[in-house]
mmCIF file of C-alpha atoms and ligand atoms in Angstrom:
data_model
loop_
_atom_site.group_PDB
_atom_site.id
_atom_site.type_symbol
_atom_site.label_atom_id
_atom_site.label_comp_id
_atom_site.label_asym_id
_atom_site.label_seq_id
_atom_site.Cartn_x
_atom_site.Cartn_y
_atom_site.Cartn_z
ATOM 1 C CA ALA A 1 15.194 3.223 36.231
ATOM 2 C CA LYS A 2 11.855 2.940 34.950
ATOM 3 C CA ALA A 3 10.944 6.585 35.689
ATOM 4 C CA ALA A 4 14.112 7.391 33.851
ATOM 5 C CA GLY A 5 13.270 5.415 31.065
ATOM 6 C CA ARG A 6 9.587 6.868 30.772
ATOM 7 C CA ASN A 7 11.366 10.627 31.212
ATOM 8 C CA THR A 8 13.415 9.635 28.304
ATOM 9 C CA TYR A 9 10.573 8.400 26.299
ATOM 10 C CA GLN A 10 8.500 11.717 27.295
ATOM 11 C CA MET A 11 11.288 13.647 25.783
ATOM 12 C CA PHE A 12 11.953 11.970 22.965
ATOM 13 C CA THR A 13 8.054 12.159 22.009
ATOM 14 C CA ARG A 14 8.084 15.774 22.795
ATOM 15 C CA GLU A 15 11.185 16.471 20.755
ATOM 16 C CA MET A 16 10.423 14.184 17.797
ATOM 17 C CA HIS A 17 10.484 15.977 14.531
ATOM 18 C CA THR A 18 6.954 16.665 13.503
ATOM 19 C CA ALA A 19 7.779 15.152 10.010
ATOM 20 C CA ALA A 20 8.863 12.027 11.590
ATOM 21 C CA ARG A 21 5.391 12.032 13.852
ATOM 22 C CA GLN A 22 3.532 12.589 10.935
ATOM 23 C CA ARG A 23 5.205 9.969 8.710
ATOM 24 C CA LEU A 24 4.468 7.397 11.575
ATOM 25 C CA ALA A 25 0.641 8.657 11.554
ATOM 26 C CA ILE A 26 0.652 8.102 7.760
ATOM 27 C CA GLU A 27 2.388 4.539 8.136
ATOM 28 C CA ASN A 28 -0.187 3.455 10.674
ATOM 29 C CA SER A 29 -3.117 4.408 8.984
ATOM 30 C CA LEU A 30 -1.977 3.450 5.217
ATOM 31 C CA ARG A 31 -1.571 -0.150 6.835
ATOM 32 C CA SER A 32 -5.271 0.013 7.473
ATOM 33 C CA ALA A 33 -6.118 1.766 4.216
ATOM 34 C CA VAL A 34 -4.327 -1.493 2.750
ATOM 35 C CA ALA A 35 -6.868 -4.119 4.810
ATOM 36 C CA ASN A 36 -9.901 -2.023 4.398
ATOM 37 C CA ASP A 37 -9.556 -1.068 0.613
ATOM 38 C CA GLU A 38 -9.485 2.504 0.828
ATOM 39 C CA PHE A 39 -7.682 3.229 -2.497
ATOM 40 C CA VAL A 40 -9.639 4.725 -5.674
ATOM 41 C CA LEU A 41 -8.378 5.130 -9.235
ATOM 42 C CA HIS A 42 -8.836 8.488 -11.233
ATOM 43 C CA TYR A 43 -8.551 8.307 -14.842
ATOM 44 C CA GLN A 44 -6.805 11.067 -16.935
ATOM 45 C CA PRO A 45 -7.435 11.135 -20.753
ATOM 46 C CA GLN A 46 -4.897 10.765 -23.166
ATOM 47 C CA VAL A 47 -5.758 12.262 -26.481
ATOM 48 C CA ASP A 48 -4.661 11.908 -30.106
ATOM 49 C CA PRO A 49 -4.451 15.691 -31.073
ATOM 50 C CA ALA A 50 -5.109 14.993 -34.653
ATOM 51 C CA ASN A 51 -8.467 14.194 -34.172
ATOM 52 C CA GLY A 52 -9.212 14.748 -30.809
ATOM 53 C CA ARG A 53 -9.922 11.249 -29.752
ATOM 54 C CA LEU A 54 -9.424 9.258 -26.625
ATOM 55 C CA VAL A 55 -6.438 6.764 -26.644
ATOM 56 C CA GLY A 56 -5.725 5.936 -23.377
ATOM 57 C CA PHE A 57 -6.501 6.494 -19.744
ATOM 58 C CA GLU A 58 -3.633 7.141 -16.747
ATOM 59 C CA ALA A 59 -4.823 5.665 -13.888
ATOM 60 C CA LEU A 60 -3.828 7.732 -10.980
ATOM 61 C CA VAL A 61 -4.385 6.294 -7.492
ATOM 62 C CA ARG A 62 -6.038 8.336 -4.547
ATOM 63 C CA TRP A 63 -6.510 7.059 -0.860
ATOM 64 C CA GLN A 64 -10.096 7.862 0.387
ATOM 65 C CA ASN A 65 -9.766 8.317 4.187
ATOM 66 C CA PRO A 66 -12.767 8.584 6.496
ATOM 67 C CA GLU A 67 -10.970 11.283 8.145
ATOM 68 C CA ASN A 68 -8.989 13.039 5.641
ATOM 69 C CA GLY A 69 -10.901 12.677 2.754
ATOM 70 C CA LEU A 70 -9.368 12.153 -0.676
ATOM 71 C CA VAL A 71 -5.440 12.101 -0.146
ATOM 72 C CA PHE A 72 -3.146 12.621 -3.327
ATOM 73 C CA PRO A 73 -0.288 10.062 -4.048
ATOM 74 C CA ASP A 74 2.613 12.693 -3.232
ATOM 75 C CA ARG A 75 1.305 12.614 0.492
ATOM 76 C CA PHE A 76 1.619 8.720 1.040
ATOM 77 C CA ILE A 77 3.526 6.771 -2.071
ATOM 78 C CA PRO A 78 7.136 8.024 -0.694
ATOM 79 C CA VAL A 79 5.862 6.458 2.745
ATOM 80 C CA ALA A 80 4.708 3.435 1.035
ATOM 81 C CA GLU A 81 7.741 2.940 -0.883
ATOM 82 C CA GLU A 82 9.771 3.017 2.282
ATOM 83 C CA THR A 83 7.816 0.915 4.296
ATOM 84 C CA GLY A 84 7.210 -1.503 1.428
ATOM 85 C CA LEU A 85 3.279 -1.307 1.579
ATOM 86 C CA ILE A 86 3.550 -0.278 -1.838
ATOM 87 C CA LEU A 87 3.911 -3.602 -3.107
ATOM 88 C CA GLU A 88 0.338 -4.476 -1.630
ATOM 89 C CA ILE A 89 -0.786 -1.147 -2.745
ATOM 90 C CA GLY A 90 0.585 -1.590 -6.542
ATOM 91 C CA ARG A 91 -1.055 -4.714 -6.623
ATOM 92 C CA GLN A 92 -4.316 -3.552 -5.565
ATOM 93 C CA VAL A 93 -4.085 -0.549 -8.056
ATOM 94 C CA PHE A 94 -3.259 -2.655 -10.839
ATOM 95 C CA GLU A 95 -5.914 -5.170 -10.100
ATOM 96 C CA LYS A 96 -8.535 -2.255 -9.853
ATOM 97 C CA ALA A 97 -7.210 -0.830 -13.309
ATOM 98 C CA CYS A 98 -7.723 -4.367 -14.785
ATOM 99 C CA ARG A 99 -11.160 -4.702 -13.434
ATOM 100 C CA GLN A 100 -12.384 -1.329 -15.126
ATOM 101 C CA ALA A 101 -10.608 -2.284 -18.392
ATOM 102 C CA ALA A 102 -12.583 -5.692 -18.361
ATOM 103 C CA ALA A 103 -15.874 -3.830 -17.339
ATOM 104 C CA TRP A 104 -15.471 -0.992 -20.045
ATOM 105 C CA ARG A 105 -14.839 -4.008 -22.584
ATOM 106 C CA GLU A 106 -17.971 -5.753 -21.361
ATOM 107 C CA ALA A 107 -20.267 -3.025 -21.635
ATOM 108 C CA GLY A 108 -19.437 -2.461 -25.097
ATOM 109 C CA LEU A 109 -17.367 0.728 -24.812
ATOM 110 C CA PRO A 110 -14.862 1.948 -27.415
ATOM 111 C CA PRO A 111 -11.482 -0.038 -26.467
ATOM 112 C CA VAL A 112 -9.185 2.119 -24.451
ATOM 113 C CA LYS A 113 -5.824 1.575 -22.841
ATOM 114 C CA ILE A 114 -5.282 1.764 -19.464
ATOM 115 C CA ALA A 115 -1.803 3.064 -18.091
ATOM 116 C CA VAL A 116 -0.659 2.124 -14.523
ATOM 117 C CA ASN A 117 2.390 3.612 -12.426
ATOM 118 C CA LEU A 118 4.779 1.050 -11.400
ATOM 119 C CA SER A 119 7.139 1.943 -8.276
ATOM 120 C CA ALA A 120 10.631 1.199 -7.798
ATOM 121 C CA ARG A 121 10.228 -1.580 -5.487
ATOM 122 C CA GLN A 122 7.747 -3.142 -7.741
ATOM 123 C CA LEU A 123 10.195 -3.483 -10.592
ATOM 124 C CA ARG A 124 12.584 -5.056 -8.223
ATOM 125 C CA GLN A 125 10.251 -8.046 -7.909
ATOM 126 C CA PRO A 126 11.623 -10.457 -9.908
ATOM 127 C CA ASP A 127 8.407 -12.205 -10.169
ATOM 128 C CA LEU A 128 6.417 -8.906 -11.286
ATOM 129 C CA PRO A 129 5.595 -10.223 -14.560
ATOM 130 C CA GLU A 130 4.044 -13.528 -13.359
ATOM 131 C CA THR A 131 2.239 -11.551 -10.503
ATOM 132 C CA LEU A 132 0.579 -9.204 -12.905
ATOM 133 C CA SER A 133 -0.350 -11.864 -15.408
ATOM 134 C CA ALA A 134 -1.917 -13.399 -12.887
ATOM 135 C CA ILE A 135 -4.099 -10.661 -11.784
ATOM 136 C CA MET A 136 -5.094 -9.866 -15.648
ATOM 137 C CA LYS A 137 -6.071 -13.407 -15.801
ATOM 138 C CA SER A 138 -8.344 -13.201 -12.634
ATOM 139 C CA CYS A 139 -9.987 -9.953 -13.699
ATOM 140 C CA GLY A 140 -10.643 -11.053 -17.612
ATOM 141 C CA ALA A 141 -8.388 -8.206 -18.588
ATOM 142 C CA ASP A 142 -6.693 -8.768 -22.061
ATOM 143 C CA PRO A 143 -2.794 -7.601 -21.815
ATOM 144 C CA GLY A 144 -3.466 -5.476 -24.846
ATOM 145 C CA MET A 145 -5.596 -3.075 -22.780
ATOM 146 C CA MET A 146 -3.137 -2.425 -20.489
ATOM 147 C CA GLU A 147 -0.199 -0.328 -20.011
ATOM 148 C CA LEU A 148 2.646 0.026 -17.511
ATOM 149 C CA GLU A 149 4.358 3.612 -16.617
ATOM 150 C CA MET A 150 7.775 3.272 -14.915
ATOM 151 C CA THR A 151 10.278 6.407 -14.589
ATOM 152 C CA GLU A 152 13.686 6.479 -16.448
ATOM 153 C CA SER A 153 15.533 6.593 -13.194
ATOM 154 C CA MET A 154 13.781 3.514 -11.752
ATOM 155 C CA THR A 155 14.635 1.642 -14.958
ATOM 156 C CA MET A 156 18.349 2.938 -15.177
ATOM 157 C CA GLU A 157 18.823 1.922 -11.426
ATOM 158 C CA ARG A 158 19.563 -2.046 -12.593
ATOM 159 C CA PRO A 159 19.424 -1.733 -16.374
ATOM 160 C CA VAL A 160 19.922 -5.318 -17.225
ATOM 161 C CA GLU A 161 17.396 -6.597 -14.909
ATOM 162 C CA SER A 162 14.999 -4.149 -16.216
ATOM 163 C CA ILE A 163 15.511 -4.834 -19.779
ATOM 164 C CA ARG A 164 14.673 -8.591 -18.666
ATOM 165 C CA ILE A 165 11.264 -7.739 -16.925
ATOM 166 C CA LEU A 166 10.191 -5.448 -19.706
ATOM 167 C CA GLY A 167 11.051 -8.044 -22.145
ATOM 168 C CA ALA A 168 8.892 -10.324 -20.532
ATOM 169 C CA PHE A 169 5.747 -7.690 -20.370
ATOM 170 C CA LYS A 170 6.490 -6.985 -24.015
ATOM 171 C CA GLU A 171 6.240 -10.815 -24.586
ATOM 172 C CA MET A 172 2.903 -10.907 -22.611
ATOM 173 C CA GLY A 173 1.609 -7.959 -25.116
ATOM 174 C CA ILE A 174 1.539 -5.189 -22.227
ATOM 175 C CA GLY A 175 2.484 -1.747 -23.556
ATOM 176 C CA LEU A 176 5.020 0.033 -21.739
ATOM 177 C CA ALA A 177 5.897 3.690 -21.332
ATOM 178 C CA ILE A 178 8.923 5.399 -19.649
ATOM 179 C CA ASP A 179 7.487 8.174 -17.440
ATOM 180 C CA ASP A 180 9.064 11.426 -16.670
ATOM 181 C CA PHE A 181 11.324 11.249 -19.348
ATOM 182 C CA GLY A 182 14.261 13.889 -19.624
ATOM 183 C CA THR A 183 14.534 13.943 -15.691
ATOM 184 C CA GLY A 184 16.815 11.066 -15.245
ATOM 185 C CA TYR A 185 20.106 10.122 -16.601
ATOM 186 C CA SER A 186 19.178 7.408 -19.591
ATOM 187 C CA SER A 187 22.085 6.655 -21.692
ATOM 188 C CA LEU A 188 20.717 6.683 -25.174
ATOM 189 C CA SER A 189 22.564 2.991 -25.842
ATOM 190 C CA TYR A 190 20.417 1.737 -23.163
ATOM 191 C CA LEU A 191 17.254 3.227 -24.507
ATOM 192 C CA LYS A 192 17.334 1.488 -27.293
ATOM 193 C CA LEU A 193 17.564 -1.878 -25.576
ATOM 194 C CA PHE A 194 14.629 -1.231 -23.512
ATOM 195 C CA PRO A 195 11.452 -2.832 -25.343
ATOM 196 C CA VAL A 196 9.179 0.263 -24.603
ATOM 197 C CA ASP A 197 6.582 1.654 -26.707
ATOM 198 C CA LYS A 198 6.405 5.221 -25.608
ATOM 199 C CA LEU A 199 8.309 8.102 -23.874
ATOM 200 C CA LYS A 200 6.333 10.473 -21.799
ATOM 201 C CA ILE A 201 7.877 13.965 -21.748
ATOM 202 C CA ASP A 202 8.132 15.231 -18.442
ATOM 203 C CA ARG A 203 5.420 18.364 -17.290
ATOM 204 C CA SER A 204 8.809 20.363 -16.140
ATOM 205 C CA PHE A 205 9.567 20.492 -19.929
ATOM 206 C CA VAL A 206 6.054 21.212 -20.936
ATOM 207 C CA LYS A 207 5.583 23.967 -18.570
ATOM 208 C CA ASP A 208 7.450 26.862 -20.146
ATOM 209 C CA ILE A 209 8.076 25.121 -23.643
ATOM 210 C CA GLU A 210 6.958 28.277 -25.693
ATOM 211 C CA VAL A 211 9.277 30.433 -23.692
ATOM 212 C CA ASP A 212 12.177 28.634 -22.590
ATOM 213 C CA PRO A 213 14.493 27.574 -25.487
ATOM 214 C CA ASP A 214 16.378 25.034 -23.443
ATOM 215 C CA ASP A 215 12.976 23.350 -22.700
ATOM 216 C CA ALA A 216 11.681 23.544 -26.291
ATOM 217 C CA ALA A 217 14.947 21.978 -27.453
ATOM 218 C CA ILE A 218 14.909 19.163 -24.962
ATOM 219 C CA ALA A 219 11.239 18.257 -25.891
ATOM 220 C CA SER A 220 11.750 18.436 -29.934
ATOM 221 C CA ALA A 221 14.633 16.403 -29.312
ATOM 222 C CA THR A 222 13.153 13.799 -27.327
ATOM 223 C CA ILE A 223 10.341 13.489 -29.997
ATOM 224 C CA ALA A 224 12.774 13.388 -32.729
ATOM 225 C CA MET A 225 14.603 10.711 -30.848
ATOM 226 C CA ALA A 226 11.819 8.676 -29.879
ATOM 227 C CA HIS A 227 10.642 8.440 -33.640
ATOM 228 C CA THR A 228 13.757 7.471 -34.823
ATOM 229 C CA LEU A 229 13.819 4.727 -32.491
ATOM 230 C CA GLY A 230 10.096 3.724 -33.379
ATOM 231 C CA LYS A 231 8.743 4.984 -30.049
ATOM 232 C CA LYS A 232 5.691 7.377 -29.509
ATOM 233 C CA VAL A 233 5.571 10.144 -27.632
ATOM 234 C CA VAL A 234 3.161 11.272 -24.799
ATOM 235 C CA ALA A 235 3.468 14.844 -23.518
ATOM 236 C CA GLU A 236 2.104 15.155 -19.734
ATOM 237 C CA GLY A 237 0.956 18.369 -18.226
ATOM 238 C CA VAL A 238 0.017 20.314 -21.088
ATOM 239 C CA GLU A 239 -2.119 23.162 -19.852
ATOM 240 C CA THR A 240 -2.373 25.724 -22.747
ATOM 241 C CA GLN A 241 -3.318 25.931 -26.221
ATOM 242 C CA ALA A 242 0.513 27.144 -27.119
ATOM 243 C CA GLN A 243 1.837 24.250 -25.375
ATOM 244 C CA LEU A 244 -0.453 21.935 -27.587
ATOM 245 C CA GLU A 245 0.509 23.685 -30.692
ATOM 246 C CA PHE A 246 4.155 23.733 -30.207
ATOM 247 C CA LEU A 247 3.865 19.839 -29.263
ATOM 248 C CA VAL A 248 1.891 19.187 -32.249
ATOM 249 C CA ARG A 249 4.219 21.016 -34.685
ATOM 250 C CA HIS A 250 6.958 18.997 -33.402
ATOM 251 C CA GLY A 251 5.215 15.728 -34.141
ATOM 252 C CA CYS A 252 4.093 14.944 -30.730
ATOM 253 C CA ASP A 253 1.802 11.817 -30.783
ATOM 254 C CA ILE A 254 -0.533 12.084 -27.536
ATOM 255 C CA ILE A 255 -1.255 14.817 -25.053
ATOM 256 C CA GLN A 256 -2.381 14.486 -21.820
ATOM 257 C CA GLY A 257 -3.215 17.425 -19.425
ATOM 258 C CA TYR A 258 -5.756 19.813 -17.623
ATOM 259 C CA LEU A 259 -6.173 21.560 -21.167
ATOM 260 C CA PHE A 260 -8.187 18.427 -22.405
ATOM 261 C CA SER A 261 -9.153 16.823 -19.097
ATOM 262 C CA LYS A 262 -8.065 16.686 -15.252
ATOM 263 C CA PRO A 263 -8.202 13.051 -13.907
ATOM 264 C CA LEU A 264 -11.821 11.761 -13.751
ATOM 265 C CA SER A 265 -13.771 9.624 -11.493
ATOM 266 C CA ALA A 266 -14.208 6.207 -12.840
ATOM 267 C CA GLU A 267 -17.945 7.462 -13.551
ATOM 268 C CA GLU A 268 -16.891 10.591 -15.228
ATOM 269 C CA ALA A 269 -14.171 8.693 -17.273
ATOM 270 C CA GLU A 270 -16.870 6.181 -18.854
ATOM 271 C CA LEU A 271 -18.790 9.057 -19.984
ATOM 272 C CA TYR A 272 -15.855 10.670 -21.546
ATOM 273 C CA LEU A 273 -14.917 7.281 -23.442
ATOM 274 C CA SER A 274 -18.378 6.591 -24.449
ATOM 275 C CA LYS A 275 -18.069 9.981 -26.164
ATOM 276 C CA ARG A 276 -14.726 10.618 -27.296
ATOM 277 C CA GLY A 277 -13.420 6.937 -27.383
ATOM 278 C CA GLU A 278 -12.336 5.617 -31.017
ATOM 279 C CA GLU A 279 -14.057 2.755 -32.361
HETATM 280 P P1 C2E B 1 2.996 11.070 -12.633
HETATM 281 O O1 C2E B 1 2.832 9.747 -13.026
HETATM 282 O O2 C2E B 1 4.042 12.073 -13.229
HETATM 283 O O3 C2E B 1 1.349 11.743 -12.950
HETATM 284 C C1 C2E B 1 0.927 13.024 -13.848
HETATM 285 C C2 C2E B 1 0.774 13.829 -12.387
HETATM 286 O O4 C2E B 1 0.272 14.967 -12.850
HETATM 287 C C3 C2E B 1 -0.958 13.556 -11.789
HETATM 288 O O5 C2E B 1 -0.607 13.800 -10.479
HETATM 289 C C4 C2E B 1 -1.730 14.291 -12.547
HETATM 290 O O6 C2E B 1 -3.040 14.657 -11.884
HETATM 291 C C5 C2E B 1 -1.026 15.800 -12.875
HETATM 292 N N1 C2E B 1 -1.484 16.302 -14.150
HETATM 293 C C6 C2E B 1 -1.720 15.798 -14.889
HETATM 294 N N2 C2E B 1 -2.092 16.743 -15.957
HETATM 295 C C7 C2E B 1 -1.424 17.945 -15.684
HETATM 296 C C8 C2E B 1 -1.543 19.378 -15.818
HETATM 297 O O7 C2E B 1 -2.107 19.934 -17.112
HETATM 298 N N3 C2E B 1 -1.118 19.928 -14.975
HETATM 299 C C9 C2E B 1 -0.602 19.825 -14.030
HETATM 300 N N4 C2E B 1 -0.226 20.689 -13.124
HETATM 301 N N5 C2E B 1 -0.628 18.805 -13.361
HETATM 302 C C10 C2E B 1 -1.003 17.739 -14.169
HETATM 303 P P2 C2E B 1 -1.174 12.953 -9.098
HETATM 304 O O8 C2E B 1 -2.280 12.182 -9.542
HETATM 305 O O9 C2E B 1 -0.936 13.699 -7.833
HETATM 306 O O10 C2E B 1 0.125 11.597 -9.002
HETATM 307 C C11 C2E B 1 1.566 12.145 -8.753
HETATM 308 C C12 C2E B 1 2.290 10.946 -8.820
HETATM 309 O O11 C2E B 1 2.236 10.192 -7.932
HETATM 310 C C13 C2E B 1 2.420 10.454 -10.183
HETATM 311 O O12 C2E B 1 2.740 11.402 -11.231
HETATM 312 C C14 C2E B 1 3.060 9.222 -10.110
HETATM 313 O O13 C2E B 1 4.250 9.314 -9.862
HETATM 314 C C15 C2E B 1 2.423 9.001 -8.367
HETATM 315 N N6 C2E B 1 1.343 7.748 -8.706
HETATM 316 C C16 C2E B 1 0.205 8.087 -8.764
HETATM 317 N N7 C2E B 1 -0.755 7.028 -8.923
HETATM 318 C C17 C2E B 1 0.383 5.889 -8.666
HETATM 319 C C18 C2E B 1 0.306 4.687 -8.320
HETATM 320 O O14 C2E B 1 -0.889 4.097 -9.017
HETATM 321 N N8 C2E B 1 1.222 3.951 -8.204
HETATM 322 C C19 C2E B 1 2.575 4.398 -7.991
HETATM 323 N N9 C2E B 1 3.500 4.012 -7.681
HETATM 324 N N10 C2E B 1 2.760 5.928 -8.269
HETATM 325 C C20 C2E B 1 1.578 6.398 -8.581
HETATM 326 CA CA1 CA B 2 2.730 8.241 -14.612
HETATM 327 CA CA1 CA B 3 4.843 11.504 -15.167
HETATM 328 CA CA1 CA B 4 5.966 13.919 -13.467
#
């Protein structure tokens, strides 16, 4: 019976789908990454197109792994989300962003907001506002320096609970942005109830904005609607001058994308802030 068991096991491993094996490997090394503090943040500038000034950074996590080098979030965030490891990773990311914001303020650099991405699982934690508030306090970061990004589909999963949590963040003075806007199914009536400051137009609409009439219509309608609701608009993934010109012509408030800058290391971001920050 023992031999048969071993045989079955060997067959299973041999036939196990490569993707599943890879996923298990990622999961195991993610666990040690969490324990060994292997996550680093890169910061992508968000620019006011009217004057070229830096208004914010989006913090983007990278996994600095001794064997695989710098691993991008698309490779590990989904696994982290499935296994629940995202809760600890998200906590570490927010703490690093808060420490950075406090350090730049202490160094006398121009004020800048740091936006941090939330995952669906984090948003499902009823005590998320208290958790993040405690982290800000321990790092000496002001809520006004921090912003949270969450996707449209995440908030629409449980709209009533999301409105409550977002309200708590709003009360604390943290900025809120809806990420990847236009890719989900948000109802306009709910959007009105979400106390968010910004909508981020998804890169998929920006890509062909000057050639695809549908994308152009979605982007310009999003900007007009956001302004009607008193919200600002960030365009993400802006790579060309033509995209920039279209967006500026339609009143887009903030631009993020390779045209201005790729995500920067903390040192590079500090240099960018000291040169292009607004007093
Ligand atoms: P996202 O929030 O939509 O972030 C924007 C992504 O677009 C980033 O990829 C950024 O590097 C990339 N990007 C920015 N400008 C351009 C551009 O002009 N052209 C192109 N082609 N790409 C551009 P990244 O850093 O690989 O992040 C991918 C996704 O991983 C993010 O998408 C976000 O959903 C997730 N993510 C990143 N950091 C975190 C985090 O700390 N927590 C959670 N939960 N998710 C994160
Ligand atoms: Ca984002
Ligand atoms: Ca986005
Ligand atoms: Ca996106």
